[in-house]
Coordinates of C-alpha atoms (C1' of nucleotides) in Angstrom, one line a residue:
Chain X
X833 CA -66.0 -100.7 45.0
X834 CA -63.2 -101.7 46.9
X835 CA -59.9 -102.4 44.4
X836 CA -56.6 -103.6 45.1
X837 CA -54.2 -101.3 44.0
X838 CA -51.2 -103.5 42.5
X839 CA -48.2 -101.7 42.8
X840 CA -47.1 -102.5 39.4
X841 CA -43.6 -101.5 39.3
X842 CA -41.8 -100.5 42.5
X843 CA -38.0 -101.3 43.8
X844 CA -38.2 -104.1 45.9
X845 CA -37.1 -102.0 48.7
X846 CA -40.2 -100.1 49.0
X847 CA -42.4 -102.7 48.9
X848 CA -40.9 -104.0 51.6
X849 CA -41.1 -100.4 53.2
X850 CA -45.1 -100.3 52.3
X851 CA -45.6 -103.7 53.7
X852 CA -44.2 -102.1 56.8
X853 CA -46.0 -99.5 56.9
X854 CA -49.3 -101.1 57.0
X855 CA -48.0 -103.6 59.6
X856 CA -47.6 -100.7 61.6
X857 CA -50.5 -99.0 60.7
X858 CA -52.8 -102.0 61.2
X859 CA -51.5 -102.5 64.9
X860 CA -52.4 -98.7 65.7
X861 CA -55.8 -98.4 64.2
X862 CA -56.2 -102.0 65.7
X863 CA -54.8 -100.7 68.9
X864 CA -56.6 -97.1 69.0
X865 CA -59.1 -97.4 66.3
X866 CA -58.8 -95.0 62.7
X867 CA -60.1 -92.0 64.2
X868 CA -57.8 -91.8 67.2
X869 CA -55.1 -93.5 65.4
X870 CA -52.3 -90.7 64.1
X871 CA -50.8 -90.9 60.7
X872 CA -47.2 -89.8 63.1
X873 CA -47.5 -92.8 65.4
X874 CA -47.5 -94.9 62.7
X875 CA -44.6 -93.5 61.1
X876 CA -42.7 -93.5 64.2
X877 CA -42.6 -97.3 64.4
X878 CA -41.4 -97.9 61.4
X879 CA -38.7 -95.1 61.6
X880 CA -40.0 -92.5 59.4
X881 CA -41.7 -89.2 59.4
X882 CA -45.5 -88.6 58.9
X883 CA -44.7 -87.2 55.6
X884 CA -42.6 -90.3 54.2
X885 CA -45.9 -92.3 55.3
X886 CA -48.4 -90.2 53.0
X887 CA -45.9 -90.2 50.7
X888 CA -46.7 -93.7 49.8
X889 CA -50.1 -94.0 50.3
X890 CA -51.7 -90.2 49.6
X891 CA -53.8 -90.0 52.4
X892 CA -54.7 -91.7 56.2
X893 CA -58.0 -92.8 54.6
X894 CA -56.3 -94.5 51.3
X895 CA -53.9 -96.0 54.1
X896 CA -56.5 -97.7 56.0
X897 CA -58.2 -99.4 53.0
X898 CA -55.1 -101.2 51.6
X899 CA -54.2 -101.6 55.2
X900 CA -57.9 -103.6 55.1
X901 CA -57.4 -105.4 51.6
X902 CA -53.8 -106.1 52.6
X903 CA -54.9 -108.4 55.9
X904 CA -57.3 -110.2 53.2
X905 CA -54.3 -111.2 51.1
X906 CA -51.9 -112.0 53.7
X907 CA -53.9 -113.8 56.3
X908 CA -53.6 -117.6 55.2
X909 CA -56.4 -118.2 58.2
X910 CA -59.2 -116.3 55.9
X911 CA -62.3 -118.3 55.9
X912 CA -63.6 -117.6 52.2
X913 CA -60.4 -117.8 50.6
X914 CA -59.3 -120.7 48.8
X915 CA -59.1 -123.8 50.6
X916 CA -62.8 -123.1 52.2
X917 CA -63.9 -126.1 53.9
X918 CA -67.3 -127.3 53.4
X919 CA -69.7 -128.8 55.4
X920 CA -69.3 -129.6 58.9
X921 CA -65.5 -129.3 58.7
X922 CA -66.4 -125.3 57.8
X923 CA -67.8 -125.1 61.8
X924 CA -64.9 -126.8 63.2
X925 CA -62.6 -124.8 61.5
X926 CA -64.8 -121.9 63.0
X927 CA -64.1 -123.1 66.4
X928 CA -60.5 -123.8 65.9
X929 CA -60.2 -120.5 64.8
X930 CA -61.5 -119.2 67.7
X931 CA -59.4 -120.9 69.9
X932 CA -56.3 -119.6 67.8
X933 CA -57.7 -116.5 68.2
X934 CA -57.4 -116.5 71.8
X935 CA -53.7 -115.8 71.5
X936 CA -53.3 -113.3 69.1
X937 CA -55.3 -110.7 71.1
X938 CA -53.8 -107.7 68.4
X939 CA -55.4 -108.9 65.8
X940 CA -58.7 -110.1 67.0
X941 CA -58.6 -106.1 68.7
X942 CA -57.9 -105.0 65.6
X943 CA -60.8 -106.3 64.0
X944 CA -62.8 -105.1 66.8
X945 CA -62.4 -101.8 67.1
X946 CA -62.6 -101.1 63.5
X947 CA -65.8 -103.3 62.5
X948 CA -67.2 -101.2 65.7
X949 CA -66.0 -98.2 64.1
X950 CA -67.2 -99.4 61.0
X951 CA -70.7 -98.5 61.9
X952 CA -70.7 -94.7 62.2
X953 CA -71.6 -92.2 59.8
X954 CA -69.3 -92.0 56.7
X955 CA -66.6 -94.2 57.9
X956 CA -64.1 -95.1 55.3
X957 CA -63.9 -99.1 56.4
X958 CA -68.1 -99.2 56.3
X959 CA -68.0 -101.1 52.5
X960 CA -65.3 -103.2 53.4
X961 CA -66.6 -104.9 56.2
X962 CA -70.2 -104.6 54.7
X963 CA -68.7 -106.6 51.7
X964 CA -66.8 -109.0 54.6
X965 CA -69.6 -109.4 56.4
X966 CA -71.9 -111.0 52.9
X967 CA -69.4 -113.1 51.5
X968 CA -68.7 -114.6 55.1
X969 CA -72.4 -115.2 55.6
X970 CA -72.9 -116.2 52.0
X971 CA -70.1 -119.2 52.7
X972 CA -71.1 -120.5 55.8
X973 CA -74.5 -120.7 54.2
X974 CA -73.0 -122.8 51.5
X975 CA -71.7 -125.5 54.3
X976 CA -74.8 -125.2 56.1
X977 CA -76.6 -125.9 52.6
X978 CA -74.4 -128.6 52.4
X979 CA -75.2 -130.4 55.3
X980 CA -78.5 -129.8 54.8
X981 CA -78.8 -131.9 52.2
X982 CA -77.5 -134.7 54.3
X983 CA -79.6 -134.4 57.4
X984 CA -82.9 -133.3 55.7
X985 CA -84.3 -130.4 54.4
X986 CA -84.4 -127.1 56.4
X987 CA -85.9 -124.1 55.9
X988 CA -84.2 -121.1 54.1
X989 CA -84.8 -119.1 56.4
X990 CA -82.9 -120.5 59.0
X991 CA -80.0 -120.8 57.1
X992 CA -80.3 -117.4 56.7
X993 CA -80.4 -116.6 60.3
X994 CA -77.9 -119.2 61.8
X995 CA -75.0 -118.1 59.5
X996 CA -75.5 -114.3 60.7
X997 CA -75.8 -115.7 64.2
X998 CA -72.7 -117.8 64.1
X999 CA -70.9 -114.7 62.9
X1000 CA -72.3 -112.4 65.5
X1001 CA -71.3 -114.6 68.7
X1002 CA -67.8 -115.0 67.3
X1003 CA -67.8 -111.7 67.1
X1004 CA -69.8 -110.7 70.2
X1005 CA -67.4 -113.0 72.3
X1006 CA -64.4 -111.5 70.9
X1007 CA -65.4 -108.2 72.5
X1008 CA -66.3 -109.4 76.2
X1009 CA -63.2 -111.8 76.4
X1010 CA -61.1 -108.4 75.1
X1011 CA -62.8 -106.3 77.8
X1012 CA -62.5 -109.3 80.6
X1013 CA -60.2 -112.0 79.4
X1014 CA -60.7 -114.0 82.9
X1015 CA -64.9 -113.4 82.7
X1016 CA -64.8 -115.6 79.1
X1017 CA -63.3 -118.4 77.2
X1018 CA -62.7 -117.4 73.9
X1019 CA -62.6 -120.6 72.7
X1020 CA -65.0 -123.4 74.5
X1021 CA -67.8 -120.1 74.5
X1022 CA -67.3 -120.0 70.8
X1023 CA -67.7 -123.5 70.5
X1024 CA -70.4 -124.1 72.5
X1025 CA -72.1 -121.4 71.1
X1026 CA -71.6 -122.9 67.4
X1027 CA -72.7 -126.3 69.0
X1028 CA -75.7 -125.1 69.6
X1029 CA -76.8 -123.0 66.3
X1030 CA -75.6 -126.3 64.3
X1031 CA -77.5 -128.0 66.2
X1032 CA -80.6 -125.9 66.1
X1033 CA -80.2 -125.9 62.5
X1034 CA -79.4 -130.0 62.0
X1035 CA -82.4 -131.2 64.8
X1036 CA -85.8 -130.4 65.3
X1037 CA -85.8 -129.0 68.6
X1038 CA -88.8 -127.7 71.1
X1039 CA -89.1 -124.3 71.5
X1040 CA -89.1 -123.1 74.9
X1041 CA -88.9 -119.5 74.7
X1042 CA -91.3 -118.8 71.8
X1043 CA -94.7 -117.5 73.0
X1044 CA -97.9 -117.7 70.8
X1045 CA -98.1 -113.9 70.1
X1046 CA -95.0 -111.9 71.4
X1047 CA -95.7 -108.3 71.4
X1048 CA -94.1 -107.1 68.4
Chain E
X55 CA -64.9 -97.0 89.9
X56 CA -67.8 -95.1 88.0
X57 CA -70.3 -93.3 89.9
X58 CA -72.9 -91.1 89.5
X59 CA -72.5 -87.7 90.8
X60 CA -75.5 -86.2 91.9
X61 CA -76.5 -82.5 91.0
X62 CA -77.5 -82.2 94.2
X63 CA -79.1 -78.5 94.7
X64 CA -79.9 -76.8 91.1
X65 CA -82.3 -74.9 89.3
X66 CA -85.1 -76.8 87.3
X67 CA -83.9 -75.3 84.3
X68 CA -81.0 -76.1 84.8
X69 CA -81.3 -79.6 85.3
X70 CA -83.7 -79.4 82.1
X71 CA -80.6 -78.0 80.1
X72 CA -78.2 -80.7 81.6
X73 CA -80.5 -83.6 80.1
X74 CA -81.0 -82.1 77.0
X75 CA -77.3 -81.4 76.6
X76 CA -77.6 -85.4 77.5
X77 CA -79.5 -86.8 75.2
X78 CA -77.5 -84.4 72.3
X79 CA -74.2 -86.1 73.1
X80 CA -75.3 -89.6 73.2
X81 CA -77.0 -88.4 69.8
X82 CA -73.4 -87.3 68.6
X83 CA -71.1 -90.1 70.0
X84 CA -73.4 -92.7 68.8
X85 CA -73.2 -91.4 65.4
X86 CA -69.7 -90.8 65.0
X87 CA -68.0 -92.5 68.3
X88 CA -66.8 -90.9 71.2
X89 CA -63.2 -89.7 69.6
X90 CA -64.6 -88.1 66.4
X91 CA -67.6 -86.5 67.6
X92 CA -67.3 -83.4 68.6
X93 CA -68.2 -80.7 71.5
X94 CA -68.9 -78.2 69.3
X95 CA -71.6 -80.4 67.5
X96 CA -72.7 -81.6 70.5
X97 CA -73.2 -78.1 71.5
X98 CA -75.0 -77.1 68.3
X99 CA -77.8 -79.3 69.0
X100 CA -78.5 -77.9 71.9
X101 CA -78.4 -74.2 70.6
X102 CA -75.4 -73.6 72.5
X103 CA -71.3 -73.2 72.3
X104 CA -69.2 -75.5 73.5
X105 CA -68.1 -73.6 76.3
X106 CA -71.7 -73.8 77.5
X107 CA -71.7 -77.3 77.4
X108 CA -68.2 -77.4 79.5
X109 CA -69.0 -75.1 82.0
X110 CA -72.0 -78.1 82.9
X111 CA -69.6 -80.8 82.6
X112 CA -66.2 -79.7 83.1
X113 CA -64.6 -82.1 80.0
X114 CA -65.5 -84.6 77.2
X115 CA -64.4 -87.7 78.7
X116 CA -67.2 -86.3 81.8
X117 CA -69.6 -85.7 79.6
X118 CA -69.6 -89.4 78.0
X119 CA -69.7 -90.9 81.0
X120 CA -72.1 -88.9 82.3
X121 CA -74.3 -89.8 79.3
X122 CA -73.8 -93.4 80.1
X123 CA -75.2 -93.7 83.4
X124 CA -78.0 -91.3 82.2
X125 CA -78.9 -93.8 80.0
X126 CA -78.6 -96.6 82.9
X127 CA -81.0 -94.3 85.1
X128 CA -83.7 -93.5 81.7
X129 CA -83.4 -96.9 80.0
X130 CA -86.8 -98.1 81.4
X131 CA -85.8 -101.2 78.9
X132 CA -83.1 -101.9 80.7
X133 CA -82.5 -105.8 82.1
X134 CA -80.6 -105.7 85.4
X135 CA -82.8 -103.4 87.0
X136 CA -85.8 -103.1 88.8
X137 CA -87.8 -105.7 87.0
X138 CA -86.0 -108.2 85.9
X139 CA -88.0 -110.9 84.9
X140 CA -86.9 -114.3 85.4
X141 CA -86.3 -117.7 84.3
X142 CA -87.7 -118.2 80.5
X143 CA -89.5 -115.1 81.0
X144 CA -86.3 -113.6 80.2
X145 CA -85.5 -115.1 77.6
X146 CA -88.5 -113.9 76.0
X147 CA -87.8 -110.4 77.3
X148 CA -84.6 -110.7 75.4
X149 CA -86.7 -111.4 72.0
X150 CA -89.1 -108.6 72.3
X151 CA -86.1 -106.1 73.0
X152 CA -84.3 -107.7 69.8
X153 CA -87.7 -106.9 67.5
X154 CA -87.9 -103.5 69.6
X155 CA -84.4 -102.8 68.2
X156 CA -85.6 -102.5 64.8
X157 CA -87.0 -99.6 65.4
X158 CA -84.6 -98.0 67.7
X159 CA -81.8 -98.1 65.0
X160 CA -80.0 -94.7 66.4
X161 CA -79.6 -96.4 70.1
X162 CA -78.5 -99.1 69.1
X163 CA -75.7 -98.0 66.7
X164 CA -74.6 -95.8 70.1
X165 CA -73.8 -99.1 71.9
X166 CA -72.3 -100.8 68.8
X167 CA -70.2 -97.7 68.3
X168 CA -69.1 -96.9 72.0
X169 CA -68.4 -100.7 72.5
X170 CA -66.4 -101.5 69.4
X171 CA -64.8 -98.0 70.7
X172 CA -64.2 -99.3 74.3
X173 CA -61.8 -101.9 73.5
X174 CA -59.4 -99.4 72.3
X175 CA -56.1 -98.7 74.7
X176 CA -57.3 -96.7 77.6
X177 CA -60.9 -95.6 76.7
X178 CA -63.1 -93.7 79.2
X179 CA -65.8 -96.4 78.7
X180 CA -63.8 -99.2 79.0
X181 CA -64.5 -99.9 82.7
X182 CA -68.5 -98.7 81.6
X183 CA -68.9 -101.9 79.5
X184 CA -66.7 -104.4 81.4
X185 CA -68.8 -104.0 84.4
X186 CA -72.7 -103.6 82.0
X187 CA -71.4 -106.8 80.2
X188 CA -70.8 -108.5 84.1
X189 CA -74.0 -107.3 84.7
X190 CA -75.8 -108.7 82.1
X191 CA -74.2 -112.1 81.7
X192 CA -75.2 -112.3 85.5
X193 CA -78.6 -111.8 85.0
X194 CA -78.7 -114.3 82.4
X195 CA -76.9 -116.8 84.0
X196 CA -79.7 -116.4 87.0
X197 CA -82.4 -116.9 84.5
X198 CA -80.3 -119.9 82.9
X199 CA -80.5 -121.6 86.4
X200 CA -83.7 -121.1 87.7
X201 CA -85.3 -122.7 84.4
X202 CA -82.1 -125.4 84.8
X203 CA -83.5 -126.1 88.3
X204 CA -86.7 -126.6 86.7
X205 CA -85.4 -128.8 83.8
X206 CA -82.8 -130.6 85.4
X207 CA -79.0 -130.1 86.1
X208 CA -76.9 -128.4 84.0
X209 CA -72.9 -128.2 84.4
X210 CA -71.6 -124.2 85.7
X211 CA -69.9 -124.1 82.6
X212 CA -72.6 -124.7 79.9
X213 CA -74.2 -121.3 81.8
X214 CA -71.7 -119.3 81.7
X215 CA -70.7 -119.5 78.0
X216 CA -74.8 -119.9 77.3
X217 CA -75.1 -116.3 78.8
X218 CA -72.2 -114.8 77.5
X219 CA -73.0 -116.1 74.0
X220 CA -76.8 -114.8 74.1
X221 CA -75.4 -111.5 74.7
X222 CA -72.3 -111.6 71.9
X223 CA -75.3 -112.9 69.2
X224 CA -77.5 -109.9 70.4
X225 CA -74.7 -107.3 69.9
X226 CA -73.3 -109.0 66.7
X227 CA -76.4 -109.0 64.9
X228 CA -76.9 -105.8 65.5
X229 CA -73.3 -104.3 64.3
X230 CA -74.4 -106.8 60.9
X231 CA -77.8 -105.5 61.0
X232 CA -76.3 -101.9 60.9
X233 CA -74.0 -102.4 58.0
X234 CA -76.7 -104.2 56.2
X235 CA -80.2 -104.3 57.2
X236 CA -81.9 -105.6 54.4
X237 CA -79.8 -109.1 54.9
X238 CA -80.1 -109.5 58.4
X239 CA -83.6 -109.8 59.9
X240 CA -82.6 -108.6 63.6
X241 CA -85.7 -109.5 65.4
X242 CA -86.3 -113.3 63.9
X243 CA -82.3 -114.3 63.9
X244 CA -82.1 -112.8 67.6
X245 CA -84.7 -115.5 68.1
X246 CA -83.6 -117.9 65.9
X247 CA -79.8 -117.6 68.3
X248 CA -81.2 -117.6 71.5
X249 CA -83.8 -120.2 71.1
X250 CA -80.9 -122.6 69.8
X251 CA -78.8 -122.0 72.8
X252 CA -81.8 -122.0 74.9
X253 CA -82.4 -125.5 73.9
X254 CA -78.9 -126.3 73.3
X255 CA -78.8 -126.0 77.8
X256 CA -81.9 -127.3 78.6
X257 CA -82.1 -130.8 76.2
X258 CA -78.4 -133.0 75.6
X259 CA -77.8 -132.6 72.3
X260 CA -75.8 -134.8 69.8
X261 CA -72.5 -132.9 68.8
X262 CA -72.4 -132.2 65.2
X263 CA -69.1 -129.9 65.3
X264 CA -67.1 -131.8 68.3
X265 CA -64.1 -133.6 67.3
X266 CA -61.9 -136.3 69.0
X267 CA -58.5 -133.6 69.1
X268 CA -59.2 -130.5 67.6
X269 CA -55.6 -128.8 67.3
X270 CA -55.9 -126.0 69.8
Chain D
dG1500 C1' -75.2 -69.8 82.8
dT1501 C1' -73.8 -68.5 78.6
dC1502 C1' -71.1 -66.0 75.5
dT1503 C1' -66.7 -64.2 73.2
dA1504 C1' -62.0 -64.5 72.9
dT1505 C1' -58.1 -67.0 73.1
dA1506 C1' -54.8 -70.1 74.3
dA1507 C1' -52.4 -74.4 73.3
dG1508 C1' -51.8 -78.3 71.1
dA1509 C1' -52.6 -81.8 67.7
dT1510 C1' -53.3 -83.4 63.1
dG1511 C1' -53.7 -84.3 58.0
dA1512 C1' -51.8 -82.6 54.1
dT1513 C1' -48.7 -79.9 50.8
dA1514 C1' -44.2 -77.8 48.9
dG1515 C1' -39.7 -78.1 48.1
dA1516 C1' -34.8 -79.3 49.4
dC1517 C1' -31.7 -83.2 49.4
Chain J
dG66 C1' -38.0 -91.6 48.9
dT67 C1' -37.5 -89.2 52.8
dC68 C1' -37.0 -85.1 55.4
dT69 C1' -37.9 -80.3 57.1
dA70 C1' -40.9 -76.6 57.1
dT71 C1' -45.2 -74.9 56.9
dC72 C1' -50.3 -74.5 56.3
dA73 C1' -54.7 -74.7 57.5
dT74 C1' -57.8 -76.6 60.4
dC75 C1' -59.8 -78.5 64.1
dT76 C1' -60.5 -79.4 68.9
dT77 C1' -60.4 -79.3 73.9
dA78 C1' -60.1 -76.3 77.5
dT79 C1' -59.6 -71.7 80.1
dA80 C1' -60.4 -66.7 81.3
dG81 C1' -63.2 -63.2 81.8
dA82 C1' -67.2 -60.1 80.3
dC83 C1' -72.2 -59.9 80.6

DNA sequence: GTCTATAAGATGATAGAC
DNA sequence: GTCTATCATCTTATAGAC
């Protein structure tokens, strides 16, 4: 279980200094991932020795994880945070994200690299973006639910599948436009792409690439 | 510019010893990434130290490239080679290697690792995936218009993001799928995605999402 | 071709002075 | 709280014996 940490009592002064700290430390795992990442690197942008940084947080590993639980509580853009919207207005704040996203390449790097990373054996960030990854899912489902029940019924089912799938391109794109900004627009991809798997979801639609018995 | 350096003259056994050592590191980086696995692991495997393994090829960074375009050469599944099937034929193609997937777990966490990894500052496979991705959104894009020519016209634009968003749902699935594969179905929502943007280019859909000014 | 030995450097973490 | 010093590893790479 992931837990934030409050840091009950502390000088004002090195809160300040830990919130700097994991500004730093967010742009270098962002920028070379966790594992390449060096606990000195990050000291040396915010003026400090290696030490003075485990000082605070114990160990690279304890760093990371508030550095994770830290972006959920400061980033006012977070989809399954308070002011979630629902229904349609859910996708088009999707999209609209995306196009934000398009100019704050650090960040959307950041994520990235260490969902990517995320993925290998043991890694410290696996739970954390296992647990992102569900609730994200679970409230884009809610929208979709939502207008559902406007349009008509639809199968569970492909709920399920178009709120992983909506995810994945976002996620997908972000990677290809990061690798070859001029071969992909972050934005009208994303929305397009969203388009589509609302549209799949909302309208009965012919299939053309299902085949009666696909070798499975 | 990454190119494949023949062995031109060796011994059978040695050649034998190269593609095991091969398959070993592609084993190793896709488990734990490129920076955190290890030559000495690598070597391991193979019954071996690591200085055996560097006398065949000379440094890590090599050897990982070296393991990519092995896999280019031995991936028989591979899309942008030999035969590439075309228009929806493709597309189905793409299905069947989805639902192959999901049973080829280890290969394809090496791709989600080493392309999270690639978008890191100055990664030796960076230039590996910016041109496979190229590649592969080409080939799509081919498919997309010879079933467009079919189907009627399409605008340049709608392909492009169609094909690069059929590969970013592919690969985002499949980091989701990793984290969590008893809530994503890989096989069915790979379907689910590429039939929606499938039909999303071939028929004029309403727009659900689409708004007058979105603020971008 | 493979090993042992070793270099050479980096890194995460600890201990103790200030 | 931060630094200096130091540890203990770990890791890539090289040199030379077999």
């Amino acid at each position: 279980m992931i837990m934030a940490r409050k840091q009950a009592k502390s000088r004002p002064e090195t809160v300040r200094k830990r919130a700097e700290i994991l500004h730093a430390a967010m742009e270098i795992f962002g920028a070379k991932g966790f594992a390449s990442g060096t606990l000195a690197e990050i000291a040396d942008q915010v003026d400090m020795t290696h030490a003075g940084v485990l000082h605070h947080f114990g160990s690279k590993t304890q760093l990371l994880l508030e550095v994770l639980d830290y972006r959920d509580q400061t980033d006012v853009a977070d989809l399954v945070e308070q002011h979630i919207p629902g229904g349609l207005e859910m996708f088009r704040h999707l999209v609209r994200t995306a196009f934000a996203n398009a100019r704050r390449a650090g960040i959307v790097q950041a994520f990235a690299v260490l969902s990517g990373e995320s993925v290998t054996d043991d890694h410290p960030a696996r739970e954390y973006f296992q647990v992102r990854y569900r609730n994200l899912r679970s409230g884009i489902a809610d929208a979709f639910a939502e207008v559902c029940a406007q349009h008509g019924v639809t199968e569970p089912d492909t709920i399920t599948h178009a709120s992983a799938s909506i995810l994945a391109v976002m996620d997908g794109l972000q990677v290809q436009w990061l690798l070859q900004p001029e071969a992909v627009e972050l934005g009208p991809a994303t929305e397009f792409a969203i388009e589509a798997i609302v549209a799949a979801v909302l309208s009965p639609q012919p299939r053309f690439v299902a085949t009666p018995d696909p070798a499975r």
